[in-house]
Short mmCIF file of C-alpha atoms (C1' of nucleotides) in Angstrom, two decimals:
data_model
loop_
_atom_site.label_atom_id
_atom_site.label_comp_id
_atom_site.label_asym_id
_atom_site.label_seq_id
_atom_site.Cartn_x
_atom_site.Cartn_y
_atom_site.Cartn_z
CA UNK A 1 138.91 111.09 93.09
CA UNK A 2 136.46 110.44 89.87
CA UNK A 3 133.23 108.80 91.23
CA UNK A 4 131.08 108.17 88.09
CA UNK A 5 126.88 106.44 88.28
CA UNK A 6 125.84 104.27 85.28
CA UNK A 7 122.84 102.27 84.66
CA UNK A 8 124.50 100.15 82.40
CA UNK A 9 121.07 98.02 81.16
CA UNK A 10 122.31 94.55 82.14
CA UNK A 11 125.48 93.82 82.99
CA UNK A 12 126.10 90.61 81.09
CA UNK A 13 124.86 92.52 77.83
CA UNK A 14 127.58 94.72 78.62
CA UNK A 15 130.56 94.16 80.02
CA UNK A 16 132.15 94.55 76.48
CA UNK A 17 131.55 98.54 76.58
CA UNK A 18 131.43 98.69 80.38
CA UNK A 19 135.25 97.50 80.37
CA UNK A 20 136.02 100.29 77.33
CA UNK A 21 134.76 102.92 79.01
CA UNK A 22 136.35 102.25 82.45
CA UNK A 23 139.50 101.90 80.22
CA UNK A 24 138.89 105.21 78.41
CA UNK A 25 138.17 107.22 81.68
CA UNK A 26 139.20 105.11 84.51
CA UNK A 27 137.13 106.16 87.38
CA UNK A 28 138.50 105.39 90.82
CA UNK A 29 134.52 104.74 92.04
CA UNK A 30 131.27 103.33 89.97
CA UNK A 31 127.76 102.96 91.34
CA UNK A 32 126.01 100.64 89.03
CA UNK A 33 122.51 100.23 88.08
CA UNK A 34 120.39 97.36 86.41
CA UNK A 35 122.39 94.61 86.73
CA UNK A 36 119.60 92.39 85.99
CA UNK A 37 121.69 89.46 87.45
CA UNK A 38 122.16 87.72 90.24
CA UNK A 39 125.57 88.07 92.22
CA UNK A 40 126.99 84.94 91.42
CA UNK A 41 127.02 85.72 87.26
CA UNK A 42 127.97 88.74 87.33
CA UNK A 43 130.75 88.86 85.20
CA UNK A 44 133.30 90.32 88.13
CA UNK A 45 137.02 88.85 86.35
CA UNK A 46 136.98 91.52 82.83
CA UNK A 47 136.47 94.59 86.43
CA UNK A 48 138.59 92.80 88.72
CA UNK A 49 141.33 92.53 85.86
CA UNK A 50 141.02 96.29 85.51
CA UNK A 51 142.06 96.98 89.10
CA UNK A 52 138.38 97.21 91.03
CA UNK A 53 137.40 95.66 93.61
CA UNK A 54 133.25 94.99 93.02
CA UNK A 55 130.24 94.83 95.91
CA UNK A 56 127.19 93.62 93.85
CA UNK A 57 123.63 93.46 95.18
CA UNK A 58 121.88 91.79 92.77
CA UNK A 59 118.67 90.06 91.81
CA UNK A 60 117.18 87.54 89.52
CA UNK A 61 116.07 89.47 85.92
CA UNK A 62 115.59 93.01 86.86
CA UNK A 63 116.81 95.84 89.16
CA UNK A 64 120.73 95.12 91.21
CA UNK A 65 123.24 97.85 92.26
CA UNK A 66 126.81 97.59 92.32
CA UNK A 67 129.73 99.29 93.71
CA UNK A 68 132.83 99.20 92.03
CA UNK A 69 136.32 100.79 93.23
CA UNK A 70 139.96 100.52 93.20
CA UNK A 71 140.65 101.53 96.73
CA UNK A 72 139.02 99.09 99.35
CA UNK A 73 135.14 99.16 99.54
CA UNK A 74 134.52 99.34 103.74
CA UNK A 75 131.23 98.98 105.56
CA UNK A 76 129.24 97.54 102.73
CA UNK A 77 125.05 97.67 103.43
CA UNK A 78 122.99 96.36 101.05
CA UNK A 79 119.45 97.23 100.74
CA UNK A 80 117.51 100.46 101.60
CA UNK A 81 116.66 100.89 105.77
CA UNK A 82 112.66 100.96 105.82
CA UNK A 83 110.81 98.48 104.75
CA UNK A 84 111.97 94.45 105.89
CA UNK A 85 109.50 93.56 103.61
CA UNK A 86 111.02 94.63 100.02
CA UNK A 87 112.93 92.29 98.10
CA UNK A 88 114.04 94.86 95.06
CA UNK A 89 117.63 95.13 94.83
CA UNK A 90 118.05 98.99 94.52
CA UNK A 91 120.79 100.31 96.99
CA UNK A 92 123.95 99.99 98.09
CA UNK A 93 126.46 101.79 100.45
CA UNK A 94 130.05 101.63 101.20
CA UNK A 95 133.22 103.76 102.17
CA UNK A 96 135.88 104.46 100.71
CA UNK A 97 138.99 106.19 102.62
CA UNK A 98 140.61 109.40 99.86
CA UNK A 99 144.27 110.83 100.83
CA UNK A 100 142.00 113.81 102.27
CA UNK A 101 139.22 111.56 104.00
CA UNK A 102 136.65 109.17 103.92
CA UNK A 103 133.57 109.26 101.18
CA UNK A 104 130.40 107.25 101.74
CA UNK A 105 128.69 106.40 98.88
CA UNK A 106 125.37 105.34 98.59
CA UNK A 107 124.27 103.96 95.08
CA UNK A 108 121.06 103.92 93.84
CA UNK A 109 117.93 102.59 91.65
CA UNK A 110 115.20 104.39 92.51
CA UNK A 111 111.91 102.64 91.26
CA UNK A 112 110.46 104.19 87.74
CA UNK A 113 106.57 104.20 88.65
CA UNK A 114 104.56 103.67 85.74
CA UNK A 115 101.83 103.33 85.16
CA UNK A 116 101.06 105.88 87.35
CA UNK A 117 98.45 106.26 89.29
CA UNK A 118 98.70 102.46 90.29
CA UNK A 119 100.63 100.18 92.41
CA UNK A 120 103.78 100.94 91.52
CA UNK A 121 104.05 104.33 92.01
CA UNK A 122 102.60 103.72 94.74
CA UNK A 123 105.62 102.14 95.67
CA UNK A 124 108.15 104.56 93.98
CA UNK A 125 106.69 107.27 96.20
CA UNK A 126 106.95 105.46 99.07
CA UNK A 127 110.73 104.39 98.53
CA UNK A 128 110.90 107.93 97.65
CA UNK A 129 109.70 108.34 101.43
CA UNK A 130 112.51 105.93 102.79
CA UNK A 131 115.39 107.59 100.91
CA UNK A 132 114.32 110.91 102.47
CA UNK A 133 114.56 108.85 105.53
CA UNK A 134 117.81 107.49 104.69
CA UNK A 135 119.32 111.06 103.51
CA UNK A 136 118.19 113.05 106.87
CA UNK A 137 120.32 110.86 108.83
CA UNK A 138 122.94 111.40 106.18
CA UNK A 139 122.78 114.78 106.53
CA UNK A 140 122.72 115.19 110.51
CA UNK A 141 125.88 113.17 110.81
CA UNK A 142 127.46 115.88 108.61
CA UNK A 143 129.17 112.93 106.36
CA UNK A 144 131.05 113.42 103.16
CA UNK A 145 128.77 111.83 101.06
CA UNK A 146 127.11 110.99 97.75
CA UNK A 147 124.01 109.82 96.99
CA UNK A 148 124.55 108.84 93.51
CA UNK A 149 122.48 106.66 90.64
CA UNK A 150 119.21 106.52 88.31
CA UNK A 151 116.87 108.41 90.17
CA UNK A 152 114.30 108.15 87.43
CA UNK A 153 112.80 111.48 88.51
CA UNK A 154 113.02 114.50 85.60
CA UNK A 155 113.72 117.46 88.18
CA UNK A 156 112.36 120.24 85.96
CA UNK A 157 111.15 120.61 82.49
CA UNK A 158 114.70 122.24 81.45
CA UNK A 159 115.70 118.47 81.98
CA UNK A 160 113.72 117.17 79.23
CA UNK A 161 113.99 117.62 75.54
CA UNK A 162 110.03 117.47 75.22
CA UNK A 163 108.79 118.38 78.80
CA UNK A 164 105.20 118.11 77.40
CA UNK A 165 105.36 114.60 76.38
CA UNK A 166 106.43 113.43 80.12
CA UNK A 167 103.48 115.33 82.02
CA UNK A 168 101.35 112.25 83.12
CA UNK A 169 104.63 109.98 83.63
CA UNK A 170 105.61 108.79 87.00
CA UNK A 171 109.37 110.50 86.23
CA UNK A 172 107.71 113.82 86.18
CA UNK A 173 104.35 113.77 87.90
CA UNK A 174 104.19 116.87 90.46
CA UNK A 175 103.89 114.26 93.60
CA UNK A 176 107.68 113.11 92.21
CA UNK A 177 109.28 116.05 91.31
CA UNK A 178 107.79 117.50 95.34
CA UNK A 179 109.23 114.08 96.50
CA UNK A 180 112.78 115.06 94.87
CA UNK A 181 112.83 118.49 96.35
CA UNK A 182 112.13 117.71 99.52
CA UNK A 183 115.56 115.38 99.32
CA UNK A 184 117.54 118.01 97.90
CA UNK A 185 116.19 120.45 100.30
CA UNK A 186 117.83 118.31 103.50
CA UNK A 187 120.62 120.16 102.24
CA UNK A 188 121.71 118.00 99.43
CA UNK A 189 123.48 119.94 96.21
CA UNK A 190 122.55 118.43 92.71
CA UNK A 191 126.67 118.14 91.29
CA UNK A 192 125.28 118.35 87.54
CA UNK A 193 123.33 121.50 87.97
CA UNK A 194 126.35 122.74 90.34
CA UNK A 195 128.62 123.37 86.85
CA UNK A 196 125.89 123.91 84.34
CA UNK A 197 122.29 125.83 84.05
CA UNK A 198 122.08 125.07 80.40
CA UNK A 199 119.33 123.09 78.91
CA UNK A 200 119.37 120.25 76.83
CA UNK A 201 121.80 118.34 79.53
CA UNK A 202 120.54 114.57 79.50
CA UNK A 203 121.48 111.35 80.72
CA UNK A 204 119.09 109.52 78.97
CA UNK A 205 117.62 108.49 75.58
CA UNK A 206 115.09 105.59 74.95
CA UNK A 207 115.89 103.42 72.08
CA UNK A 208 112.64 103.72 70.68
CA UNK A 209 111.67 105.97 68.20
CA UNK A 210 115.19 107.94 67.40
CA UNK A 211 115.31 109.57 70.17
CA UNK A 212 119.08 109.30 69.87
CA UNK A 213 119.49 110.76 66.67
CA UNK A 214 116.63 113.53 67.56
CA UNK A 215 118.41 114.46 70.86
CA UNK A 216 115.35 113.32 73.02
CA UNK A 217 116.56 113.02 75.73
CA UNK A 218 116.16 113.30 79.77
CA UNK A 219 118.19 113.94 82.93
CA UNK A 220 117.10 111.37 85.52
CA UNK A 221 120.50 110.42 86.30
CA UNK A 222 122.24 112.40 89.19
CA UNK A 223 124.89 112.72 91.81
CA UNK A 224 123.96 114.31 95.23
CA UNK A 225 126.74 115.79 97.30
CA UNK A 226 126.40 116.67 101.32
CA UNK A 227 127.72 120.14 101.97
CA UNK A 228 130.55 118.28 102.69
CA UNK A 229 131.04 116.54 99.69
CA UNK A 230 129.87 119.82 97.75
CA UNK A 231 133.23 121.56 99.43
CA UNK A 232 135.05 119.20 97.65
CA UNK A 233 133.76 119.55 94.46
CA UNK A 234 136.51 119.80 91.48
CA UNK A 235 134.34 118.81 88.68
CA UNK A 236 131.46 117.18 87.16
CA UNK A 237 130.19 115.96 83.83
CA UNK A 238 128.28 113.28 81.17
CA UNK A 239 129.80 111.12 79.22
CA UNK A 240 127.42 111.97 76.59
CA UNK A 241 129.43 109.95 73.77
CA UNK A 242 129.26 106.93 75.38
CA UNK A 243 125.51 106.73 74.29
CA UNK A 244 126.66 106.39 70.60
CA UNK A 245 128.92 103.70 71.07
CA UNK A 246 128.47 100.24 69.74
CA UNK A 247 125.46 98.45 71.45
CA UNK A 248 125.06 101.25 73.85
CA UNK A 249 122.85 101.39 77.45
CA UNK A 250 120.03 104.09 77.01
CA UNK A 251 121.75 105.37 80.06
CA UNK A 252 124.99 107.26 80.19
CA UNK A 253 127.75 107.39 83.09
CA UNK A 254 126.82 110.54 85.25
CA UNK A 255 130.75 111.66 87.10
CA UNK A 256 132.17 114.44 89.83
CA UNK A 257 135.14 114.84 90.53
CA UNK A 258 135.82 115.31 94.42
CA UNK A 259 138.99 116.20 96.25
CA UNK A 260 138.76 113.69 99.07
"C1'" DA B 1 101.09 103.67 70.23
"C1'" DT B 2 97.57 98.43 74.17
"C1'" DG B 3 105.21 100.69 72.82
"C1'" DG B 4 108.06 101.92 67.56
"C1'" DC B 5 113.77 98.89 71.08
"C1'" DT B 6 116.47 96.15 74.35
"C1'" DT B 7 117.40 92.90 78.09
"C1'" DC B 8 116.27 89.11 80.77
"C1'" DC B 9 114.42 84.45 81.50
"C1'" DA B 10 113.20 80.85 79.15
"C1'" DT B 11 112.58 79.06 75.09
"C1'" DC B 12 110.25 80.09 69.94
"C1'" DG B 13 106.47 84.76 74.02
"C1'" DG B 14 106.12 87.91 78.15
"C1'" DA B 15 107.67 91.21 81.65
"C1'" DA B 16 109.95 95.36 82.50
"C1'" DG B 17 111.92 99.44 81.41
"C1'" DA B 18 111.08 105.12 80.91
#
DNA sequence: ATGGCTTCCATCGGAAGA
């Protein structure tokens, strides 16, 4: 089974190349990030059409996560356990049931932080907080699981074209990257860096500037796998070409392959 | 670079992103 995360930068703005590159790679799973929409317009027929059944949780303008699948999309949960108070659409779980077994996914936007210090990082640190929450329970119940999606956290400077230009930003500040090990170190394995050490491997390039054509990039998106879901691993990669597509996200699809 | 693009919402500018 292919299980791919994209932040996709609005899905009305792109459902064109959305519904190209599910028709050039066709995933069986896709978390989605930055919907910007609500549920009711997001453009679900042009998926649908292409065999997937979709669980949005959206919100007005910004943020929304999405699951999309072509086998059945079980025990949906919407929202991230924590905090009754937050109204940011940034997570999303849901099972799906493999020939092998049953994967639960949990899709992700984790909040980008700047300006940091200030308010919100404030508040990416202490989501940050709540998804550690979140993943130790994940981990004691010995699931196979991903925690997959824009994590907006640069891991380590190999991870960044320019590592010196992204010192004081809330993607690579030392209370974020600390906040991102202590995840991974519940026992999670990071699926990119599970096929490749080499540098230079990015999943992001802004549209300012060039940093396309220059190769600027960053790796902020990434797929967690549970030991168990790390047992199962058959392959992983980036869809790096998908960046210089027509009217591109500044995101690319993030994908493992997992025999479940 | 107090933002060089891009999207959204809502108009004809501002917020948000990373």
């Amino acid at each position: 089974m292919r299980i791919a995360t994209f932040n996709i930068n609005g899905i009305k703005a792109r459902i064109e190349s959305l519904t190209e590159w599910l028709t050039d790679t066709s995933p069986d799973v896709v978390l989605l990030q930055e919907l910007k929409s609500v549920d009711e317009n997001v453009p679900r027929g042009p998926i649908e059409d292409l065999g997937y059944n979709v669980e949005t949780h959206g919100q007005k303008g910004f943020n929304g996560v999405a699951i999309l699948s072509k086998f059945p999309i079980e025990d949906v949960e919407r929202g991230l356990p924590g905090d009754e108070s937050d109204e940011q659409a940034r997570w999303i779980e849901g099972t799906v049931v493999g020939p092998k077994t049953a994967l639960r996914l949990c899709g992700l936007y984790l909040p980008n932080g700047n300006p940091a210090p200030g308010p919100k990082y404030d508040y990416k640190l202490a989501w940050m907080e709540r998804l550690k929450n979140r993943a130790q329970s994940i981990i004691k119940q010995e699931e196979t699981c991903i925690v997959a999606g824009d994590f907006n956290v640069i891991p380590e400077r190999r991870d960044a074209a320019r590592p010196d230009a992204w010192v004081k930003d809330a993607l690579f500040l030392p209370d974020t990257r600390n906040a991102w090990r202590r995840i991974v170190n519940l026992g999670f394995h990071d699926a990119t860096r599970e096929v490749t050490q080499d540098d230079g491997v990015f999943s992001f390039w802004d549209y300012q500037a060039g940093a396309w054509q220059k190769d600027d990039g960053i790796r902020i998106d990434h797929i967690l796998l549970t030991p168990q879901a790390a047992d199962r691993l058959v392959a992983a990669g980036i869809d790096k070409d998908v960046r210089g597509r027509e009217k591109p996200s500044d995101h690319v699809p993030v994908w493992v392959e997992l025999d479940v």
